[in-house]
Coordinates of C-alpha atoms in Angstrom, one line a residue:
M7 CA -89.4 25.6 -73.9
A8 CA -92.4 23.2 -74.2
G9 CA -94.0 24.1 -70.8
A10 CA -94.3 21.7 -67.9
P11 CA -94.6 18.0 -68.8
H12 CA -97.7 17.4 -66.7
E13 CA -99.5 20.6 -67.3
G14 CA -103.2 19.9 -67.4
L15 CA -102.9 16.8 -65.2
R16 CA -105.1 16.9 -62.1
V17 CA -104.1 15.0 -59.0
I18 CA -106.1 14.6 -55.8
E19 CA -103.9 13.9 -52.8
L20 CA -105.6 12.2 -49.9
A21 CA -102.2 11.6 -48.3
R22 CA -100.2 12.9 -45.3
I23 CA -96.8 12.6 -43.7
L24 CA -94.2 11.8 -46.4
A25 CA -94.4 9.0 -49.0
G26 CA -97.7 10.2 -50.6
P27 CA -96.9 13.9 -50.3
W28 CA -93.4 13.3 -51.7
A29 CA -95.0 11.7 -54.8
G30 CA -97.5 14.6 -55.0
Q31 CA -94.7 17.2 -54.8
I32 CA -92.8 15.6 -57.7
L33 CA -95.9 15.6 -59.8
A34 CA -96.6 19.3 -58.8
D35 CA -93.0 20.2 -59.8
L36 CA -93.7 18.5 -63.1
G37 CA -96.6 20.8 -63.7
A38 CA -99.6 18.8 -62.4
D39 CA -102.4 20.6 -60.5
V40 CA -102.1 18.8 -57.2
I41 CA -105.1 19.3 -54.8
K42 CA -104.2 18.3 -51.3
I43 CA -107.2 17.3 -49.2
E44 CA -106.6 18.1 -45.5
K45 CA -108.7 17.7 -42.4
P46 CA -110.1 21.1 -41.3
G47 CA -108.5 22.5 -38.3
A48 CA -105.4 20.2 -38.2
G49 CA -104.4 19.4 -41.7
D50 CA -101.4 17.2 -42.5
D51 CA -99.7 15.9 -39.4
T52 CA -96.4 17.3 -40.5
R53 CA -97.7 20.9 -40.3
S54 CA -96.9 20.6 -36.5
W55 CA -93.8 18.4 -36.7
G56 CA -91.4 21.0 -35.4
P57 CA -89.2 22.6 -34.5
P58 CA -88.0 24.0 -36.7
F59 CA -90.8 26.2 -37.8
L60 CA -90.6 28.7 -40.7
P61 CA -91.1 32.3 -39.5
G62 CA -94.4 34.0 -40.6
P63 CA -95.7 37.5 -40.5
D64 CA -96.3 39.3 -37.2
G65 CA -94.2 36.9 -35.2
G66 CA -96.2 33.9 -36.2
T67 CA -95.1 30.8 -38.2
L68 CA -95.8 29.3 -41.6
G69 CA -95.8 25.8 -40.0
A70 CA -93.1 23.2 -39.6
A71 CA -90.2 23.1 -42.0
Y72 CA -91.0 19.3 -42.5
F73 CA -94.3 20.2 -44.1
H74 CA -92.7 22.6 -46.5
G75 CA -90.2 20.0 -47.6
C76 CA -92.8 17.8 -49.3
N77 CA -95.8 20.0 -50.2
R78 CA -94.5 22.6 -52.6
G79 CA -96.7 23.6 -55.5
K80 CA -99.9 22.2 -54.2
R81 CA -103.4 23.7 -53.5
S82 CA -104.8 22.9 -50.1
V83 CA -108.5 22.2 -49.7
A84 CA -109.9 21.7 -46.2
V85 CA -112.6 19.0 -46.4
D86 CA -113.9 16.6 -43.8
I87 CA -114.2 13.3 -45.6
A88 CA -116.0 11.8 -42.6
T89 CA -119.1 13.9 -43.5
P90 CA -121.5 13.1 -46.4
A91 CA -120.9 16.6 -47.8
G92 CA -117.1 16.1 -47.7
Q93 CA -117.4 12.8 -49.4
A94 CA -119.6 14.4 -52.1
A95 CA -116.9 17.1 -52.6
I96 CA -114.2 14.4 -53.2
R97 CA -116.4 12.5 -55.6
D98 CA -117.1 15.6 -57.6
L99 CA -113.4 16.4 -57.7
V100 CA -112.6 12.9 -58.8
R101 CA -114.9 13.1 -61.8
G102 CA -112.5 15.6 -63.4
A103 CA -109.3 14.1 -62.0
D104 CA -106.6 12.0 -63.6
V105 CA -104.9 10.7 -60.5
L106 CA -105.7 10.1 -56.8
I107 CA -103.0 9.4 -54.2
E108 CA -103.9 8.0 -50.8
N109 CA -102.2 6.4 -47.9
F110 CA -105.0 5.3 -45.6
K111 CA -104.9 1.9 -44.0
V112 CA -106.1 -0.9 -46.2
G113 CA -109.9 -0.6 -46.5
G114 CA -109.9 2.7 -44.7
L115 CA -111.5 4.8 -47.4
A116 CA -114.2 2.2 -48.3
R117 CA -116.4 3.3 -45.4
Y118 CA -116.5 6.7 -47.0
G119 CA -117.2 5.4 -50.5
L120 CA -113.8 6.7 -51.6
D121 CA -112.1 3.4 -52.3
Y122 CA -110.8 2.5 -55.8
Q123 CA -113.9 0.4 -56.7
S124 CA -116.3 3.3 -55.9
L125 CA -114.3 6.1 -57.5
S126 CA -113.3 4.2 -60.6
A127 CA -117.0 3.6 -61.3
L128 CA -117.4 7.4 -61.3
N129 CA -114.3 7.9 -63.4
P130 CA -113.0 4.8 -65.3
R131 CA -109.9 6.8 -66.4
L132 CA -108.8 7.4 -62.8
V133 CA -105.3 6.2 -61.8
Y134 CA -105.7 5.5 -58.1
C135 CA -102.5 5.1 -56.2
S136 CA -102.6 3.5 -52.7
I137 CA -99.5 3.7 -50.5
T138 CA -99.4 1.5 -47.4
G139 CA -96.8 -0.2 -45.2
F140 CA -97.4 -3.7 -46.5
G141 CA -99.6 -3.5 -49.6
Q142 CA -103.3 -4.4 -50.2
D143 CA -102.9 -8.1 -49.5
G144 CA -100.9 -10.6 -47.5
P145 CA -100.6 -11.4 -43.8
Y146 CA -99.4 -7.9 -42.8
A147 CA -101.7 -5.9 -45.0
R148 CA -103.7 -4.4 -42.2
R149 CA -100.7 -3.4 -40.1
A150 CA -99.6 0.2 -39.8
G151 CA -96.1 0.7 -41.4
Y152 CA -93.6 3.4 -40.6
D153 CA -90.3 4.1 -42.2
L154 CA -88.2 3.1 -39.2
M155 CA -90.1 -0.1 -38.7
I156 CA -89.7 -1.0 -42.4
Q157 CA -86.0 -0.2 -42.4
G158 CA -85.7 -2.8 -39.6
L159 CA -88.0 -5.4 -41.1
G160 CA -86.7 -4.9 -44.6
G161 CA -83.1 -5.6 -43.9
I162 CA -81.4 -2.2 -44.5
M163 CA -80.7 -1.6 -40.8
D164 CA -78.8 -4.9 -40.5
L165 CA -76.6 -3.7 -43.3
T166 CA -76.0 -0.3 -41.8
G167 CA -73.5 0.6 -39.1
E168 CA -70.0 -0.6 -38.1
A169 CA -69.3 -4.3 -38.3
D170 CA -68.9 -4.6 -34.5
G171 CA -71.7 -2.1 -33.6
P172 CA -75.5 -2.3 -33.5
P173 CA -77.7 -2.0 -36.5
Q174 CA -78.4 1.6 -37.5
R175 CA -81.2 3.4 -39.3
V176 CA -80.3 5.3 -42.4
G177 CA -80.1 9.0 -41.5
I178 CA -83.0 10.0 -43.8
P179 CA -86.5 8.4 -44.1
L180 CA -85.2 6.4 -47.0
V181 CA -88.2 4.0 -47.5
D182 CA -90.8 6.8 -47.6
L183 CA -88.8 8.8 -50.1
F184 CA -88.0 5.9 -52.4
T185 CA -91.7 4.7 -52.2
G186 CA -92.8 8.2 -53.2
V187 CA -90.4 8.2 -56.2
Y188 CA -91.5 4.6 -57.2
A189 CA -95.1 5.7 -56.9
V190 CA -94.5 8.5 -59.4
V191 CA -93.0 6.0 -61.8
A192 CA -96.0 3.7 -61.4
I193 CA -98.5 6.5 -61.8
Q194 CA -96.8 7.7 -65.0
A195 CA -96.7 4.1 -66.3
A196 CA -100.5 3.8 -65.6
L197 CA -101.1 7.1 -67.4
A198 CA -99.1 5.9 -70.4
E199 CA -101.1 2.7 -70.5
R200 CA -104.3 4.7 -70.3
E201 CA -103.4 6.3 -73.6
K202 CA -103.8 2.8 -75.2
S203 CA -106.7 1.4 -73.2
G204 CA -108.6 4.5 -72.2
L205 CA -108.8 3.1 -68.6
G206 CA -107.2 3.9 -65.4
Q207 CA -106.1 1.3 -62.8
H208 CA -105.2 0.7 -59.2
V209 CA -101.5 1.2 -58.2
D210 CA -100.6 -0.7 -55.1
M211 CA -97.4 0.6 -53.5
A212 CA -96.0 -0.9 -50.3
L213 CA -93.1 0.4 -48.2
L214 CA -91.9 -3.1 -47.4
D215 CA -91.9 -4.0 -51.1
T216 CA -89.8 -0.9 -51.8
Q217 CA -87.3 -1.6 -49.1
V218 CA -86.8 -5.2 -50.3
A219 CA -86.3 -3.9 -53.9
I220 CA -83.7 -1.3 -53.0
L221 CA -81.5 -3.8 -51.1
G222 CA -79.9 -4.0 -54.5
N223 CA -76.6 -5.9 -54.8
H224 CA -76.9 -7.2 -51.3
S225 CA -80.1 -9.1 -52.0
I226 CA -78.7 -10.6 -55.2
A227 CA -75.5 -11.6 -53.4
Y228 CA -77.6 -13.5 -50.8
L229 CA -79.8 -15.1 -53.4
A230 CA -76.8 -16.2 -55.4
T231 CA -74.8 -17.7 -52.5
G232 CA -77.1 -18.2 -49.6
N233 CA -74.7 -16.2 -47.4
T234 CA -76.3 -13.5 -45.3
P235 CA -74.5 -10.1 -46.1
R236 CA -73.0 -8.4 -43.1
R237 CA -72.3 -4.8 -42.0
Y238 CA -69.1 -3.2 -43.2
G239 CA -69.6 0.3 -41.8
N240 CA -68.5 2.8 -44.6
A241 CA -66.7 0.0 -46.5
H242 CA -68.0 -2.0 -49.4
P243 CA -68.4 -5.8 -49.4
S244 CA -67.2 -6.3 -52.9
I245 CA -64.9 -3.4 -53.8
V246 CA -61.6 -2.5 -51.9
P247 CA -60.6 0.2 -51.2
Y248 CA -64.1 1.8 -51.3
Q249 CA -64.7 3.5 -47.9
S250 CA -64.0 6.5 -45.7
F251 CA -60.6 7.1 -44.2
A252 CA -59.4 9.4 -41.4
C253 CA -56.9 12.0 -42.4
A254 CA -54.7 14.3 -40.3
D255 CA -57.5 16.8 -40.0
G256 CA -60.8 15.2 -40.9
H257 CA -62.2 12.4 -43.1
L258 CA -62.5 11.7 -46.8
I259 CA -64.0 9.0 -49.1
L260 CA -61.8 7.0 -51.4
A261 CA -63.8 5.1 -54.1
V262 CA -61.4 3.0 -56.2
G263 CA -63.4 1.4 -59.0
N264 CA -60.7 -0.5 -60.9
D265 CA -57.1 -1.8 -60.7
G266 CA -55.6 1.2 -62.5
Q267 CA -57.2 3.6 -60.1
F268 CA -55.8 1.6 -57.2
R269 CA -52.2 1.8 -58.5
K270 CA -52.7 5.6 -58.9
A271 CA -54.1 5.9 -55.4
A272 CA -51.1 4.0 -54.0
A273 CA -48.7 6.3 -55.8
V274 CA -50.5 9.4 -54.5
L275 CA -50.0 8.1 -51.0
G276 CA -46.3 7.4 -51.6
L277 CA -47.0 3.7 -51.3
A278 CA -46.3 2.7 -54.9
G279 CA -45.2 -0.7 -53.7
L280 CA -48.8 -1.6 -52.8
G281 CA -49.7 -1.1 -56.5
T282 CA -47.3 -3.8 -57.6
D283 CA -47.8 -6.2 -54.7
P284 CA -49.4 -9.4 -56.0
R285 CA -51.6 -9.6 -52.9
F286 CA -53.4 -6.4 -54.1
A287 CA -53.1 -6.8 -57.9
T288 CA -56.8 -7.2 -58.6
N289 CA -60.0 -6.2 -56.8
E290 CA -60.6 -9.8 -56.0
D291 CA -57.2 -10.0 -54.4
R292 CA -57.8 -6.7 -52.5
V293 CA -61.1 -8.0 -51.2
R294 CA -59.4 -11.2 -50.0
H295 CA -56.6 -9.3 -48.3
R296 CA -58.6 -6.2 -47.1
E297 CA -57.5 -6.8 -43.5
T298 CA -53.9 -6.3 -44.5
L299 CA -54.3 -3.6 -47.1
I300 CA -56.7 -1.2 -45.4
P301 CA -54.5 -0.6 -42.2
L302 CA -51.5 0.2 -44.4
M303 CA -53.5 2.8 -46.4
A304 CA -55.2 4.2 -43.2
A305 CA -51.9 4.7 -41.4
R306 CA -50.5 6.7 -44.3
M307 CA -53.6 8.8 -44.8
A308 CA -53.8 9.7 -41.1
E309 CA -50.5 11.6 -41.6
I310 CA -51.7 13.8 -44.5
P311 CA -54.2 16.8 -44.4
R312 CA -57.5 16.0 -46.1
D313 CA -57.4 18.7 -48.8
T314 CA -53.8 17.7 -49.7
L315 CA -55.1 14.2 -50.3
L316 CA -58.2 15.3 -52.2
A317 CA -56.1 17.4 -54.5
G318 CA -53.6 14.6 -55.1
F319 CA -56.4 12.1 -55.9
E320 CA -58.2 14.5 -58.2
A321 CA -55.0 15.2 -60.1
A322 CA -54.4 11.5 -60.5
G323 CA -57.9 10.8 -61.7
V324 CA -58.8 8.8 -58.6
P325 CA -62.4 9.2 -57.3
A326 CA -62.4 10.8 -53.9
G327 CA -64.4 13.3 -52.0
P328 CA -65.1 15.0 -48.7
I329 CA -67.8 14.1 -46.1
N330 CA -69.8 17.2 -46.0
T331 CA -72.3 18.6 -43.4
V332 CA -75.6 19.6 -44.8
A333 CA -74.4 23.2 -44.5
Q334 CA -71.4 22.4 -46.6
V335 CA -73.6 20.7 -49.2
F336 CA -75.6 23.8 -49.9
A337 CA -72.4 25.9 -50.1
D338 CA -70.8 23.5 -52.6
P339 CA -70.1 25.2 -55.9
Q340 CA -71.6 22.3 -58.0
V341 CA -74.8 22.2 -55.9
R342 CA -75.1 26.0 -56.2
H343 CA -74.4 25.9 -59.9
R344 CA -77.2 23.3 -60.4
G345 CA -79.7 25.5 -58.6
M346 CA -80.7 22.8 -56.1
Q347 CA -81.6 25.4 -53.4
L348 CA -84.9 27.3 -54.0
E349 CA -86.1 30.5 -52.4
L350 CA -89.8 30.9 -52.6
D351 CA -92.2 33.7 -51.6
S352 CA -95.2 33.0 -49.3
G353 CA -97.0 36.3 -48.9
G354 CA -93.8 38.2 -48.5
M355 CA -92.2 35.6 -46.3
P356 CA -89.2 33.6 -47.7
V357 CA -89.7 29.8 -47.8
P358 CA -86.7 27.6 -48.6
G359 CA -87.0 24.6 -50.8
V360 CA -85.0 21.9 -52.7
R361 CA -85.7 21.4 -56.3
T362 CA -86.8 18.1 -57.8
P363 CA -83.6 16.8 -59.4
I364 CA -85.0 16.4 -62.9
R365 CA -83.8 18.5 -65.9
L366 CA -85.4 18.2 -69.3
S367 CA -84.1 19.7 -72.5
R368 CA -87.4 21.1 -73.8
S369 CA -89.7 21.2 -70.8
D370 CA -89.9 23.4 -67.8
L371 CA -90.5 22.4 -64.2
V372 CA -92.8 24.5 -62.0
L373 CA -90.7 25.4 -59.0
D374 CA -92.0 28.8 -57.9
R375 CA -95.1 27.9 -55.9
P376 CA -94.6 27.5 -52.1
S377 CA -96.5 25.0 -49.9
P378 CA -100.1 26.2 -49.2
S379 CA -101.5 27.3 -45.9
L380 CA -104.3 25.0 -44.6
G381 CA -107.4 25.4 -46.7
Q382 CA -105.9 28.2 -48.7
H383 CA -107.6 27.1 -51.9
T384 CA -110.8 25.5 -50.6
E385 CA -113.1 28.2 -52.0
E386 CA -111.5 28.5 -55.4
V387 CA -111.4 24.7 -55.9
L388 CA -114.9 23.9 -54.7
A389 CA -116.5 27.0 -56.2
G390 CA -117.6 25.3 -59.3
L391 CA -118.9 22.2 -57.6
A392 CA -122.6 21.8 -56.7
L393 CA -122.0 21.1 -53.0
P394 CA -124.0 21.6 -49.8
P395 CA -122.6 24.4 -47.5
D396 CA -121.2 22.0 -44.9
A397 CA -118.6 20.3 -47.1
N398 CA -115.8 21.6 -45.0

């Protein structure tokens, strides 16, 4: 193997909670040396976001599971950036760094001399990534932004939930996670450009921008027609049948992607006549007549056990699947085969993890380093820097 792709890359992470640390964890898994700067005594807010907490030695804890979900593979340095000594430590680290990730409010780091303008003067090759709720400019720039707020403001909640029910948040912090992934893409793009220009640049990531971008087909449908998309629950606005159904003993998802699959699905259900009915001949027809078609299919599926239906659809080549709990996900043979669950060691204590879903034919990922304890690496990281004793 060729080693980790980002081996030798140094990243300074001045970020907490989720979007910034998620980006930092991806870079760490790809081999970067990610130095997480934390406030002495407290550290990243998510260290205390429990229960659940991971058990530690002698009846103690290793901190909240939340923290361990987005800080694998990093080194923790406890530095108080509100002090001149702490600011000097960050500046010295930045001189040898490639990337800095921060998620302070707009202008928040300028008072410490740690903003992009100040640090790029020290290191013109620095790629400086700022993650905020609304970006570095615009009428909302100075507002705080949180995932739930952005889901509401950015339209995804109005598209989520049953048609006759209230708007619903997506069950995961979708915007934070997507922003972290987009931030990594942007950082890598800036690093690639640096190979040509020799210069770093400022990456401006906004949660709201990300949420608007991932509205996907819904946004284009609105822009093309002027019609506001509506909620369909687990159904699809443009594909029928493409939704969940109740079976005799549970639920499944049927995802018919073309007319041939629909005819096969109808045959599996013993409703072959639906496959030849002109009202349902094409997807456009099925969308138009969904109020007639779906109750017919739903009534039949409610009579048949889930696993019987899944086996029948699989044999016929019709896309279908179960609705798993999280426990069932990690017991799934495909998930287990792909090694998505990690078991790390933190001083003799087991720490669970979930691998970054990237596989490269020649390069390794670094997936064996657990999340650090607060300040665990302060001495080793700062040892080579000419700093006053009160840097942390």
